[in-house]
Amino acid sequence: MTYINRDLEEKIKSASKEYACILITGARQVGKSTVLKRLMDDNREEVLLDDIEERKLASKDPALFLQMHSLPILIDEVQYAPELFSYIKMAIDKGAAPGSFWLTGSQPFKLMELAQESLAGRIAIIHMPSLSQHEIYGNDKTEPFSVDLDKLKKRSKINKPADLNEIYRRIWSGSLPGHISGKYTDRDLFYSSYLQTYIERDVKEIADIDDTMIFSDFIRSAACRAGQMLNVSDIARDVGISNDTAKRWLKILEKSDIVFFLRPYSNNLLKRTIKTPKMYFFDTGLVAYLTRYSSPEILANGAINGAILENYVVSEIIKTYHNNAKECLIWYYRDTNSNEIDLVIESDGMLHPIEIKRTASPGTELIKPFKLLDKASVPRGKGAIICMKETLSAVDSDNYIVPIWMI
């Protein structure tokens, strides 16, 4: 097993020097505990709330739990004992030193809500995504993706080039450390076990679902529509559940960091935009597994090759922001006349339109929709076509051509 350095490591270390408590959230098996164990020294005690006895004590008598363990401490899977938060607050208010509490948890929405209620102003919350392509294949430090020429040139030096076949291999292999690091070499068995563990533990923690087989079918139906506008009725019909149940289960996938949604960009000057979000998965390897593509080559020529490529690009862009502990202001654009821009990123008071295409030789027609943003109340900045071209190039002085491997 090879340890893969994470872009968030420096951010975690710097936050630990300023905050008495840091909370690392993220989906199951993205590497939260592994990173903290890598960064901790021999003085820090580690407690796993997967341990039933530790969990009972933390839940029933959190004061005694903290007395039994010394600071600094790493508490893993803290969502199992939310009762601890108020007692951690008391310890911080009594003068706990910076870095006293390192917490991890696999239910980000619930954890953030609990932490913000109990530890507002006392805690640094850091979201850890699955591995980015820069972490797996690149080198040096990276910044949030930006349509800035100097920053794009820098990215070309720290990321490893990849052709179409290699990009689809990356998409198919996924981004979960357990498989990518070589700890679990059988990809299909890894994802099968991942899904089973996720449904049996995380899903049942969030909601009371009796028939886990139907929920498995639901995730597969959602995966078939990754990178597309959300159609709840189609997913519900596939699985044989009500629309309300489908909506509730989609919220479960979102809360547990399996999927995320891009909302359409709109403001009061763009009145003809639609309101339906697009759905993406954080890990494209899971999508490829669920949709039963047995190899990268078959995936590259399959029916979802365009949608999963877009999913990959969008998730990788968002990871660059998460890995710098920054908020990503990102949307897509589509109006009632079916005019569409794949991505709109807002940065420094400008809107940056982005088109995602599988082609290696994009034409000027791809940037024509960018003019739609000229009617927005926020000025339009530089745009980009993210595609399979091998090197950084440009359509004109305002629109760049960016290889997918550079994200």
PDB file of C-alpha atoms in Angstrom, residues 21-290:
ATOM      1  CA  CYS A  21     -10.711  21.712  17.497  1.00  0.00           C
ATOM      2  CA  ILE A  22     -10.655  20.747  13.833  1.00  0.00           C
ATOM      3  CA  LEU A  23     -13.273  18.568  12.176  1.00  0.00           C
ATOM      4  CA  ILE A  24     -12.485  16.694   8.956  1.00  0.00           C
ATOM      5  CA  THR A  25     -15.669  15.725   7.131  1.00  0.00           C
ATOM      6  CA  GLY A  26     -16.182  13.739   3.957  1.00  0.00           C
ATOM      7  CA  ALA A  27     -17.609  10.560   2.504  1.00  0.00           C
ATOM      8  CA  ARG A  28     -16.693   7.148   3.802  1.00  0.00           C
ATOM      9  CA  GLN A  29     -13.200   5.942   2.824  1.00  0.00           C
ATOM     10  CA  VAL A  30     -11.888   9.188   1.332  1.00  0.00           C
ATOM     11  CA  GLY A  31      -8.871   9.042   3.664  1.00  0.00           C
ATOM     12  CA  LYS A  32      -9.793  11.308   6.599  1.00  0.00           C
ATOM     13  CA  SER A  33      -8.409   9.074   9.340  1.00  0.00           C
ATOM     14  CA  THR A  34      -5.396   8.031   7.284  1.00  0.00           C
ATOM     15  CA  VAL A  35      -4.289  11.629   6.784  1.00  0.00           C
ATOM     16  CA  LEU A  36      -4.667  12.548  10.447  1.00  0.00           C
ATOM     17  CA  LYS A  37      -2.801   9.435  11.562  1.00  0.00           C
ATOM     18  CA  ARG A  38      -0.039  10.391   9.153  1.00  0.00           C
ATOM     19  CA  LEU A  39       0.156  13.901  10.645  1.00  0.00           C
ATOM     20  CA  MET A  40      -0.192  13.028  14.338  1.00  0.00           C
ATOM     21  CA  ASP A  41       2.755  12.502  16.662  1.00  0.00           C
ATOM     22  CA  ASP A  42       3.184   9.974  19.478  1.00  0.00           C
ATOM     23  CA  ASN A  43       1.646  12.322  22.050  1.00  0.00           C
ATOM     24  CA  ARG A  44      -1.802  12.220  20.487  1.00  0.00           C
ATOM     25  CA  GLU A  45      -4.234   9.544  21.648  1.00  0.00           C
ATOM     26  CA  GLU A  46      -6.503   7.923  19.061  1.00  0.00           C
ATOM     27  CA  VAL A  47     -10.036   6.756  19.828  1.00  0.00           C
ATOM     28  CA  LEU A  48     -12.221   4.938  17.299  1.00  0.00           C
ATOM     29  CA  LEU A  49     -15.948   5.310  17.830  1.00  0.00           C
ATOM     30  CA  ASP A  50     -16.413   2.273  15.594  1.00  0.00           C
ATOM     31  CA  ASP A  51     -15.600   0.494  18.857  1.00  0.00           C
ATOM     32  CA  ILE A  52     -18.974  -0.206  20.462  1.00  0.00           C
ATOM     33  CA  GLU A  53     -17.745   0.209  24.045  1.00  0.00           C
ATOM     34  CA  GLU A  54     -16.059   3.526  23.304  1.00  0.00           C
ATOM     35  CA  ARG A  55     -19.181   4.678  21.486  1.00  0.00           C
ATOM     36  CA  LYS A  56     -21.434   3.755  24.422  1.00  0.00           C
ATOM     37  CA  LEU A  57     -19.270   5.652  26.877  1.00  0.00           C
ATOM     38  CA  ALA A  58     -19.006   8.713  24.614  1.00  0.00           C
ATOM     39  CA  SER A  59     -22.780   8.775  24.113  1.00  0.00           C
ATOM     40  CA  LYS A  60     -23.967   7.999  27.646  1.00  0.00           C
ATOM     41  CA  ASP A  61     -21.293   9.805  29.661  1.00  0.00           C
ATOM     42  CA  PRO A  62     -19.301  12.185  27.440  1.00  0.00           C
ATOM     43  CA  ALA A  63     -17.734  13.894  30.466  1.00  0.00           C
ATOM     44  CA  LEU A  64     -16.297  10.607  31.704  1.00  0.00           C
ATOM     45  CA  PHE A  65     -15.208   9.701  28.163  1.00  0.00           C
ATOM     46  CA  LEU A  66     -13.090  12.850  27.954  1.00  0.00           C
ATOM     47  CA  GLN A  67     -11.694  12.250  31.448  1.00  0.00           C
ATOM     48  CA  MET A  68     -10.627   8.751  30.437  1.00  0.00           C
ATOM     49  CA  HIS A  69      -8.635  10.018  27.452  1.00  0.00           C
ATOM     50  CA  SER A  70      -5.779  12.493  27.348  1.00  0.00           C
ATOM     51  CA  LEU A  71      -5.360  15.559  25.159  1.00  0.00           C
ATOM     52  CA  PRO A  72      -4.413  15.977  22.392  1.00  0.00           C
ATOM     53  CA  ILE A  73      -6.815  13.407  20.991  1.00  0.00           C
ATOM     54  CA  LEU A  74      -8.044  12.101  17.640  1.00  0.00           C
ATOM     55  CA  ILE A  75     -11.675  10.967  17.763  1.00  0.00           C
ATOM     56  CA  ASP A  76     -12.614   9.000  14.654  1.00  0.00           C
ATOM     57  CA  GLU A  77     -16.223   8.830  13.359  1.00  0.00           C
ATOM     58  CA  VAL A  78     -17.480  11.405  15.858  1.00  0.00           C
ATOM     59  CA  GLN A  79     -20.961  11.379  14.276  1.00  0.00           C
ATOM     60  CA  TYR A  80     -21.661   8.282  16.376  1.00  0.00           C
ATOM     61  CA  ALA A  81     -21.515  10.366  19.569  1.00  0.00           C
ATOM     62  CA  PRO A  82     -22.841  13.888  18.928  1.00  0.00           C
ATOM     63  CA  GLU A  83     -23.215  14.267  22.699  1.00  0.00           C
ATOM     64  CA  LEU A  84     -19.476  14.978  22.799  1.00  0.00           C
ATOM     65  CA  PHE A  85     -19.745  18.356  21.099  1.00  0.00           C
ATOM     66  CA  SER A  86     -21.084  20.320  24.070  1.00  0.00           C
ATOM     67  CA  TYR A  87     -18.375  18.864  26.334  1.00  0.00           C
ATOM     68  CA  ILE A  88     -15.666  19.659  23.803  1.00  0.00           C
ATOM     69  CA  LYS A  89     -17.023  23.217  23.823  1.00  0.00           C
ATOM     70  CA  MET A  90     -16.637  23.368  27.595  1.00  0.00           C
ATOM     71  CA  ALA A  91     -13.064  22.079  27.344  1.00  0.00           C
ATOM     72  CA  ILE A  92     -12.229  24.744  24.756  1.00  0.00           C
ATOM     73  CA  ASP A  93     -13.826  27.478  26.852  1.00  0.00           C
ATOM     74  CA  LYS A  94     -11.650  26.368  29.768  1.00  0.00           C
ATOM     75  CA  GLY A  95      -8.541  26.948  27.671  1.00  0.00           C
ATOM     76  CA  ALA A  96      -7.828  23.776  25.682  1.00  0.00           C
ATOM     77  CA  ALA A  97      -4.701  24.365  23.607  1.00  0.00           C
ATOM     78  CA  PRO A  98      -4.716  24.662  19.799  1.00  0.00           C
ATOM     79  CA  GLY A  99      -4.869  21.229  18.198  1.00  0.00           C
ATOM     80  CA  SER A 100      -6.332  19.546  21.278  1.00  0.00           C
ATOM     81  CA  PHE A 101      -9.196  17.891  19.392  1.00  0.00           C
ATOM     82  CA  TRP A 102      -8.957  16.294  15.953  1.00  0.00           C
ATOM     83  CA  LEU A 103     -12.312  14.898  14.836  1.00  0.00           C
ATOM     84  CA  THR A 104     -13.408  12.986  11.741  1.00  0.00           C
ATOM     85  CA  GLY A 105     -16.868  12.132  10.520  1.00  0.00           C
ATOM     86  CA  SER A 106     -18.638  10.614   7.517  1.00  0.00           C
ATOM     87  CA  GLN A 107     -21.919  12.531   7.529  1.00  0.00           C
ATOM     88  CA  PRO A 108     -20.860  16.047   6.559  1.00  0.00           C
ATOM     89  CA  PHE A 109     -24.229  17.852   6.598  1.00  0.00           C
ATOM     90  CA  LYS A 110     -25.279  16.458   9.960  1.00  0.00           C
ATOM     91  CA  LEU A 111     -21.848  16.991  11.464  1.00  0.00           C
ATOM     92  CA  MET A 112     -21.514  20.547  10.230  1.00  0.00           C
ATOM     93  CA  GLU A 113     -24.926  21.367  11.649  1.00  0.00           C
ATOM     94  CA  LEU A 114     -24.041  19.869  15.036  1.00  0.00           C
ATOM     95  CA  ALA A 115     -20.590  21.454  15.097  1.00  0.00           C
ATOM     96  CA  GLN A 116     -21.856  24.887  14.136  1.00  0.00           C
ATOM     97  CA  GLU A 117     -24.570  24.720  16.772  1.00  0.00           C
ATOM     98  CA  SER A 118     -22.247  23.643  19.586  1.00  0.00           C
ATOM     99  CA  LEU A 119     -18.832  24.980  18.555  1.00  0.00           C
ATOM    100  CA  ALA A 120     -19.523  28.119  16.541  1.00  0.00           C
ATOM    101  CA  GLY A 121     -16.359  30.195  16.380  1.00  0.00           C
ATOM    102  CA  ARG A 122     -14.338  27.477  18.121  1.00  0.00           C
ATOM    103  CA  ILE A 123     -13.874  24.905  15.369  1.00  0.00           C
ATOM    104  CA  ALA A 124     -12.245  24.688  11.945  1.00  0.00           C
ATOM    105  CA  ILE A 125     -14.343  22.538   9.610  1.00  0.00           C
ATOM    106  CA  ILE A 126     -12.434  21.103   6.653  1.00  0.00           C
ATOM    107  CA  HIS A 127     -14.122  19.045   3.950  1.00  0.00           C
ATOM    108  CA  MET A 128     -11.996  16.286   2.425  1.00  0.00           C
ATOM    109  CA  PRO A 129     -13.030  14.937  -0.987  1.00  0.00           C
ATOM    110  CA  SER A 130     -11.822  11.724  -2.576  1.00  0.00           C
ATOM    111  CA  LEU A 131      -8.418  11.859  -4.274  1.00  0.00           C
ATOM    112  CA  SER A 132      -7.956  14.426  -7.023  1.00  0.00           C
ATOM    113  CA  GLN A 133      -6.079  13.624 -10.224  1.00  0.00           C
ATOM    114  CA  HIS A 134      -3.397  16.081  -9.077  1.00  0.00           C
ATOM    115  CA  GLU A 135      -2.905  14.135  -5.832  1.00  0.00           C
ATOM    116  CA  ILE A 136      -2.737  10.805  -7.657  1.00  0.00           C
ATOM    117  CA  TYR A 137      -0.709  11.768 -10.724  1.00  0.00           C
ATOM    118  CA  GLY A 138       0.739  15.240 -10.112  1.00  0.00           C
ATOM    119  CA  ASN A 139       3.373  16.884  -7.971  1.00  0.00           C
ATOM    120  CA  ASP A 140       3.985  20.041  -5.935  1.00  0.00           C
ATOM    121  CA  LYS A 141       1.192  22.212  -4.533  1.00  0.00           C
ATOM    122  CA  THR A 142      -1.907  23.225  -6.434  1.00  0.00           C
ATOM    123  CA  GLU A 143      -4.410  26.074  -6.254  1.00  0.00           C
ATOM    124  CA  PRO A 144      -8.151  26.227  -6.980  1.00  0.00           C
ATOM    125  CA  PHE A 145      -8.811  25.907 -10.694  1.00  0.00           C
ATOM    126  CA  SER A 146      -8.911  29.303 -12.352  1.00  0.00           C
ATOM    127  CA  VAL A 147      -9.277  30.600 -15.896  1.00  0.00           C
ATOM    128  CA  ASP A 148      -6.132  32.677 -15.451  1.00  0.00           C
ATOM    129  CA  LEU A 149      -3.334  32.214 -17.967  1.00  0.00           C
ATOM    130  CA  ASP A 150      -0.435  32.368 -15.514  1.00  0.00           C
ATOM    131  CA  LYS A 151      -2.143  29.874 -13.199  1.00  0.00           C
ATOM    132  CA  LEU A 152      -2.985  27.583 -16.111  1.00  0.00           C
ATOM    133  CA  LYS A 153       0.674  27.627 -17.189  1.00  0.00           C
ATOM    134  CA  LYS A 154       1.652  26.654 -13.655  1.00  0.00           C
ATOM    135  CA  ARG A 155      -0.820  23.760 -13.681  1.00  0.00           C
ATOM    136  CA  SER A 156       0.765  22.434 -16.866  1.00  0.00           C
ATOM    137  CA  LYS A 157       4.013  21.918 -14.937  1.00  0.00           C
ATOM    138  CA  ILE A 158       2.617  20.137 -11.868  1.00  0.00           C
ATOM    139  CA  ASN A 159       0.064  17.791 -13.447  1.00  0.00           C
ATOM    140  CA  LYS A 160       0.859  14.682 -15.450  1.00  0.00           C
ATOM    141  CA  PRO A 161      -0.267  14.742 -19.117  1.00  0.00           C
ATOM    142  CA  ALA A 162      -2.810  12.158 -20.251  1.00  0.00           C
ATOM    143  CA  ASP A 163      -4.366  11.163 -23.559  1.00  0.00           C
ATOM    144  CA  LEU A 164      -7.963  10.051 -24.054  1.00  0.00           C
ATOM    145  CA  ASN A 165      -7.281   6.427 -23.106  1.00  0.00           C
ATOM    146  CA  GLU A 166      -5.507   7.466 -19.921  1.00  0.00           C
ATOM    147  CA  ILE A 167      -8.270   9.900 -18.931  1.00  0.00           C
ATOM    148  CA  TYR A 168     -10.890   7.167 -19.227  1.00  0.00           C
ATOM    149  CA  ARG A 169      -8.662   4.820 -17.254  1.00  0.00           C
ATOM    150  CA  ARG A 170      -8.590   7.438 -14.489  1.00  0.00           C
ATOM    151  CA  ILE A 171     -12.352   7.867 -14.702  1.00  0.00           C
ATOM    152  CA  TRP A 172     -12.955   4.108 -14.573  1.00  0.00           C
ATOM    153  CA  SER A 173     -10.472   3.485 -11.736  1.00  0.00           C
ATOM    154  CA  GLY A 174     -12.077   6.132  -9.536  1.00  0.00           C
ATOM    155  CA  SER A 175     -10.604   8.219  -6.773  1.00  0.00           C
ATOM    156  CA  LEU A 176     -11.019   6.328  -3.495  1.00  0.00           C
ATOM    157  CA  PRO A 177      -7.677   5.793  -1.699  1.00  0.00           C
ATOM    158  CA  GLY A 178      -8.360   2.183  -0.719  1.00  0.00           C
ATOM    159  CA  HIS A 179      -8.245   1.076  -4.352  1.00  0.00           C
ATOM    160  CA  ILE A 180      -5.922   3.699  -5.856  1.00  0.00           C
ATOM    161  CA  SER A 181      -3.227   3.189  -3.195  1.00  0.00           C
ATOM    162  CA  GLY A 182      -3.052  -0.531  -3.989  1.00  0.00           C
ATOM    163  CA  LYS A 183      -4.444  -1.700  -0.654  1.00  0.00           C
ATOM    164  CA  TYR A 184      -7.401  -3.359  -2.415  1.00  0.00           C
ATOM    165  CA  THR A 185      -6.462  -4.436  -5.915  1.00  0.00           C
ATOM    166  CA  ASP A 186      -9.725  -6.054  -7.022  1.00  0.00           C
ATOM    167  CA  ARG A 187     -11.706  -3.012  -8.184  1.00  0.00           C
ATOM    168  CA  ASP A 188     -15.093  -4.740  -8.489  1.00  0.00           C
ATOM    169  CA  LEU A 189     -14.834  -6.353  -5.050  1.00  0.00           C
ATOM    170  CA  PHE A 190     -13.724  -3.020  -3.579  1.00  0.00           C
ATOM    171  CA  TYR A 191     -16.735  -1.107  -4.923  1.00  0.00           C
ATOM    172  CA  SER A 192     -19.144  -3.918  -4.070  1.00  0.00           C
ATOM    173  CA  SER A 193     -17.908  -3.883  -0.469  1.00  0.00           C
ATOM    174  CA  TYR A 194     -17.932  -0.080  -0.391  1.00  0.00           C
ATOM    175  CA  LEU A 195     -21.593   0.046  -1.427  1.00  0.00           C
ATOM    176  CA  GLN A 196     -22.603  -2.654   1.024  1.00  0.00           C
ATOM    177  CA  THR A 197     -20.838  -0.901   3.903  1.00  0.00           C
ATOM    178  CA  TYR A 198     -22.243   2.490   2.884  1.00  0.00           C
ATOM    179  CA  ILE A 199     -25.837   1.222   2.718  1.00  0.00           C
ATOM    180  CA  GLU A 200     -25.683  -0.944   5.839  1.00  0.00           C
ATOM    181  CA  ARG A 201     -24.045   1.733   7.999  1.00  0.00           C
ATOM    182  CA  ASP A 202     -24.298   5.288   6.714  1.00  0.00           C
ATOM    183  CA  VAL A 203     -27.700   5.046   5.030  1.00  0.00           C
ATOM    184  CA  LYS A 204     -29.299   3.317   7.996  1.00  0.00           C
ATOM    185  CA  GLU A 205     -27.820   5.998  10.259  1.00  0.00           C
ATOM    186  CA  ILE A 206     -29.511   8.728   8.238  1.00  0.00           C
ATOM    187  CA  ALA A 207     -32.834   7.083   7.345  1.00  0.00           C
ATOM    188  CA  ASP A 208     -34.976   4.080   8.155  1.00  0.00           C
ATOM    189  CA  ILE A 209     -34.806   2.023   4.958  1.00  0.00           C
ATOM    190  CA  ASP A 210     -36.059  -1.540   5.159  1.00  0.00           C
ATOM    191  CA  ASP A 211     -35.345  -2.809   1.657  1.00  0.00           C
ATOM    192  CA  THR A 212     -31.669  -2.159   0.988  1.00  0.00           C
ATOM    193  CA  MET A 213     -31.890  -3.946  -2.381  1.00  0.00           C
ATOM    194  CA  ILE A 214     -34.280  -1.288  -3.672  1.00  0.00           C
ATOM    195  CA  PHE A 215     -31.931   1.409  -2.402  1.00  0.00           C
ATOM    196  CA  SER A 216     -29.084  -0.282  -4.310  1.00  0.00           C
ATOM    197  CA  ASP A 217     -31.199  -0.176  -7.467  1.00  0.00           C
ATOM    198  CA  PHE A 218     -31.911   3.475  -6.740  1.00  0.00           C
ATOM    199  CA  ILE A 219     -28.198   4.362  -6.590  1.00  0.00           C
ATOM    200  CA  ARG A 220     -27.623   2.506  -9.860  1.00  0.00           C
ATOM    201  CA  SER A 221     -30.474   4.378 -11.534  1.00  0.00           C
ATOM    202  CA  ALA A 222     -29.018   7.670 -10.312  1.00  0.00           C
ATOM    203  CA  ALA A 223     -25.563   6.696 -11.629  1.00  0.00           C
ATOM    204  CA  CYS A 224     -27.031   6.127 -15.089  1.00  0.00           C
ATOM    205  CA  ARG A 225     -28.013   9.798 -15.068  1.00  0.00           C
ATOM    206  CA  ALA A 226     -24.780  11.279 -13.724  1.00  0.00           C
ATOM    207  CA  GLY A 227     -23.868  14.501 -15.506  1.00  0.00           C
ATOM    208  CA  GLN A 228     -27.449  15.107 -16.618  1.00  0.00           C
ATOM    209  CA  MET A 229     -30.292  17.372 -15.563  1.00  0.00           C
ATOM    210  CA  LEU A 230     -32.098  15.789 -12.650  1.00  0.00           C
ATOM    211  CA  ASN A 231     -35.326  13.987 -13.501  1.00  0.00           C
ATOM    212  CA  VAL A 232     -36.729  12.606 -10.265  1.00  0.00           C
ATOM    213  CA  SER A 233     -39.706  10.974 -11.974  1.00  0.00           C
ATOM    214  CA  ASP A 234     -37.517   8.889 -14.283  1.00  0.00           C
ATOM    215  CA  ILE A 235     -35.416   7.596 -11.388  1.00  0.00           C
ATOM    216  CA  ALA A 236     -38.517   6.821  -9.312  1.00  0.00           C
ATOM    217  CA  ARG A 237     -40.135   4.986 -12.221  1.00  0.00           C
ATOM    218  CA  ASP A 238     -36.998   2.906 -12.816  1.00  0.00           C
ATOM    219  CA  VAL A 239     -36.967   1.671  -9.242  1.00  0.00           C
ATOM    220  CA  GLY A 240     -40.700   1.518  -8.564  1.00  0.00           C
ATOM    221  CA  ILE A 241     -40.828   4.093  -5.777  1.00  0.00           C
ATOM    222  CA  SER A 242     -42.744   7.341  -5.347  1.00  0.00           C
ATOM    223  CA  ASN A 243     -41.338  10.703  -6.370  1.00  0.00           C
ATOM    224  CA  ASP A 244     -41.308  11.793  -2.729  1.00  0.00           C
ATOM    225  CA  THR A 245     -39.265   8.735  -1.760  1.00  0.00           C
ATOM    226  CA  ALA A 246     -36.846   9.382  -4.627  1.00  0.00           C
ATOM    227  CA  LYS A 247     -36.403  12.992  -3.481  1.00  0.00           C
ATOM    228  CA  ARG A 248     -35.778  11.851   0.080  1.00  0.00           C
ATOM    229  CA  TRP A 249     -33.223   9.268  -1.026  1.00  0.00           C
ATOM    230  CA  LEU A 250     -31.446  11.774  -3.268  1.00  0.00           C
ATOM    231  CA  LYS A 251     -31.008  13.957  -0.191  1.00  0.00           C
ATOM    232  CA  ILE A 252     -29.437  10.965   1.560  1.00  0.00           C
ATOM    233  CA  LEU A 253     -26.929  10.568  -1.299  1.00  0.00           C
ATOM    234  CA  GLU A 254     -26.159  14.266  -1.105  1.00  0.00           C
ATOM    235  CA  LYS A 255     -25.840  14.316   2.679  1.00  0.00           C
ATOM    236  CA  SER A 256     -23.390  11.419   2.607  1.00  0.00           C
ATOM    237  CA  ASP A 257     -21.251  13.014  -0.133  1.00  0.00           C
ATOM    238  CA  ILE A 258     -22.028  10.458  -2.815  1.00  0.00           C
ATOM    239  CA  VAL A 259     -23.612  12.992  -5.181  1.00  0.00           C
ATOM    240  CA  PHE A 260     -23.721  16.746  -5.513  1.00  0.00           C
ATOM    241  CA  PHE A 261     -25.906  19.100  -7.515  1.00  0.00           C
ATOM    242  CA  LEU A 262     -25.101  22.074  -9.695  1.00  0.00           C
ATOM    243  CA  ARG A 263     -27.813  24.697  -9.732  1.00  0.00           C
ATOM    244  CA  PRO A 264     -28.464  26.752 -12.871  1.00  0.00           C
ATOM    245  CA  TYR A 265     -27.016  30.246 -12.841  1.00  0.00           C
ATOM    246  CA  SER A 266     -29.622  32.965 -12.667  1.00  0.00           C
ATOM    247  CA  ASN A 267     -30.122  36.557 -11.615  1.00  0.00           C
ATOM    248  CA  ASN A 268     -32.818  39.159 -12.066  1.00  0.00           C
ATOM    249  CA  LEU A 269     -31.498  40.070 -15.527  1.00  0.00           C
ATOM    250  CA  LEU A 270     -31.618  36.476 -16.778  1.00  0.00           C
ATOM    251  CA  LYS A 271     -35.311  35.720 -16.401  1.00  0.00           C
ATOM    252  CA  ARG A 272     -35.586  32.868 -18.906  1.00  0.00           C
ATOM    253  CA  THR A 273     -33.214  30.467 -17.160  1.00  0.00           C
ATOM    254  CA  ILE A 274     -34.509  27.113 -15.981  1.00  0.00           C
ATOM    255  CA  LYS A 275     -34.498  25.914 -12.367  1.00  0.00           C
ATOM    256  CA  THR A 276     -33.632  22.197 -12.633  1.00  0.00           C
ATOM    257  CA  PRO A 277     -30.251  21.177 -11.129  1.00  0.00           C
ATOM    258  CA  LYS A 278     -27.753  18.769 -12.682  1.00  0.00           C
ATOM    259  CA  MET A 279     -26.570  15.758 -10.693  1.00  0.00           C
ATOM    260  CA  TYR A 280     -22.991  14.534 -10.432  1.00  0.00           C
ATOM    261  CA  PHE A 281     -21.143  11.871  -8.450  1.00  0.00           C
ATOM    262  CA  PHE A 282     -17.975  12.735  -6.532  1.00  0.00           C
ATOM    263  CA  ASP A 283     -16.339   9.453  -7.603  1.00  0.00           C
ATOM    264  CA  THR A 284     -16.579   8.442 -11.266  1.00  0.00           C
ATOM    265  CA  GLY A 285     -15.223   4.984 -10.483  1.00  0.00           C
ATOM    266  CA  LEU A 286     -18.415   4.318  -8.539  1.00  0.00           C
ATOM    267  CA  VAL A 287     -20.478   5.494 -11.521  1.00  0.00           C
ATOM    268  CA  ALA A 288     -18.572   3.180 -13.886  1.00  0.00           C
ATOM    269  CA  TYR A 289     -19.029   0.266 -11.473  1.00  0.00           C
ATOM    270  CA  LEU A 290     -22.741   0.901 -10.964  1.00  0.00           C
TER     271      LEU A 290
END
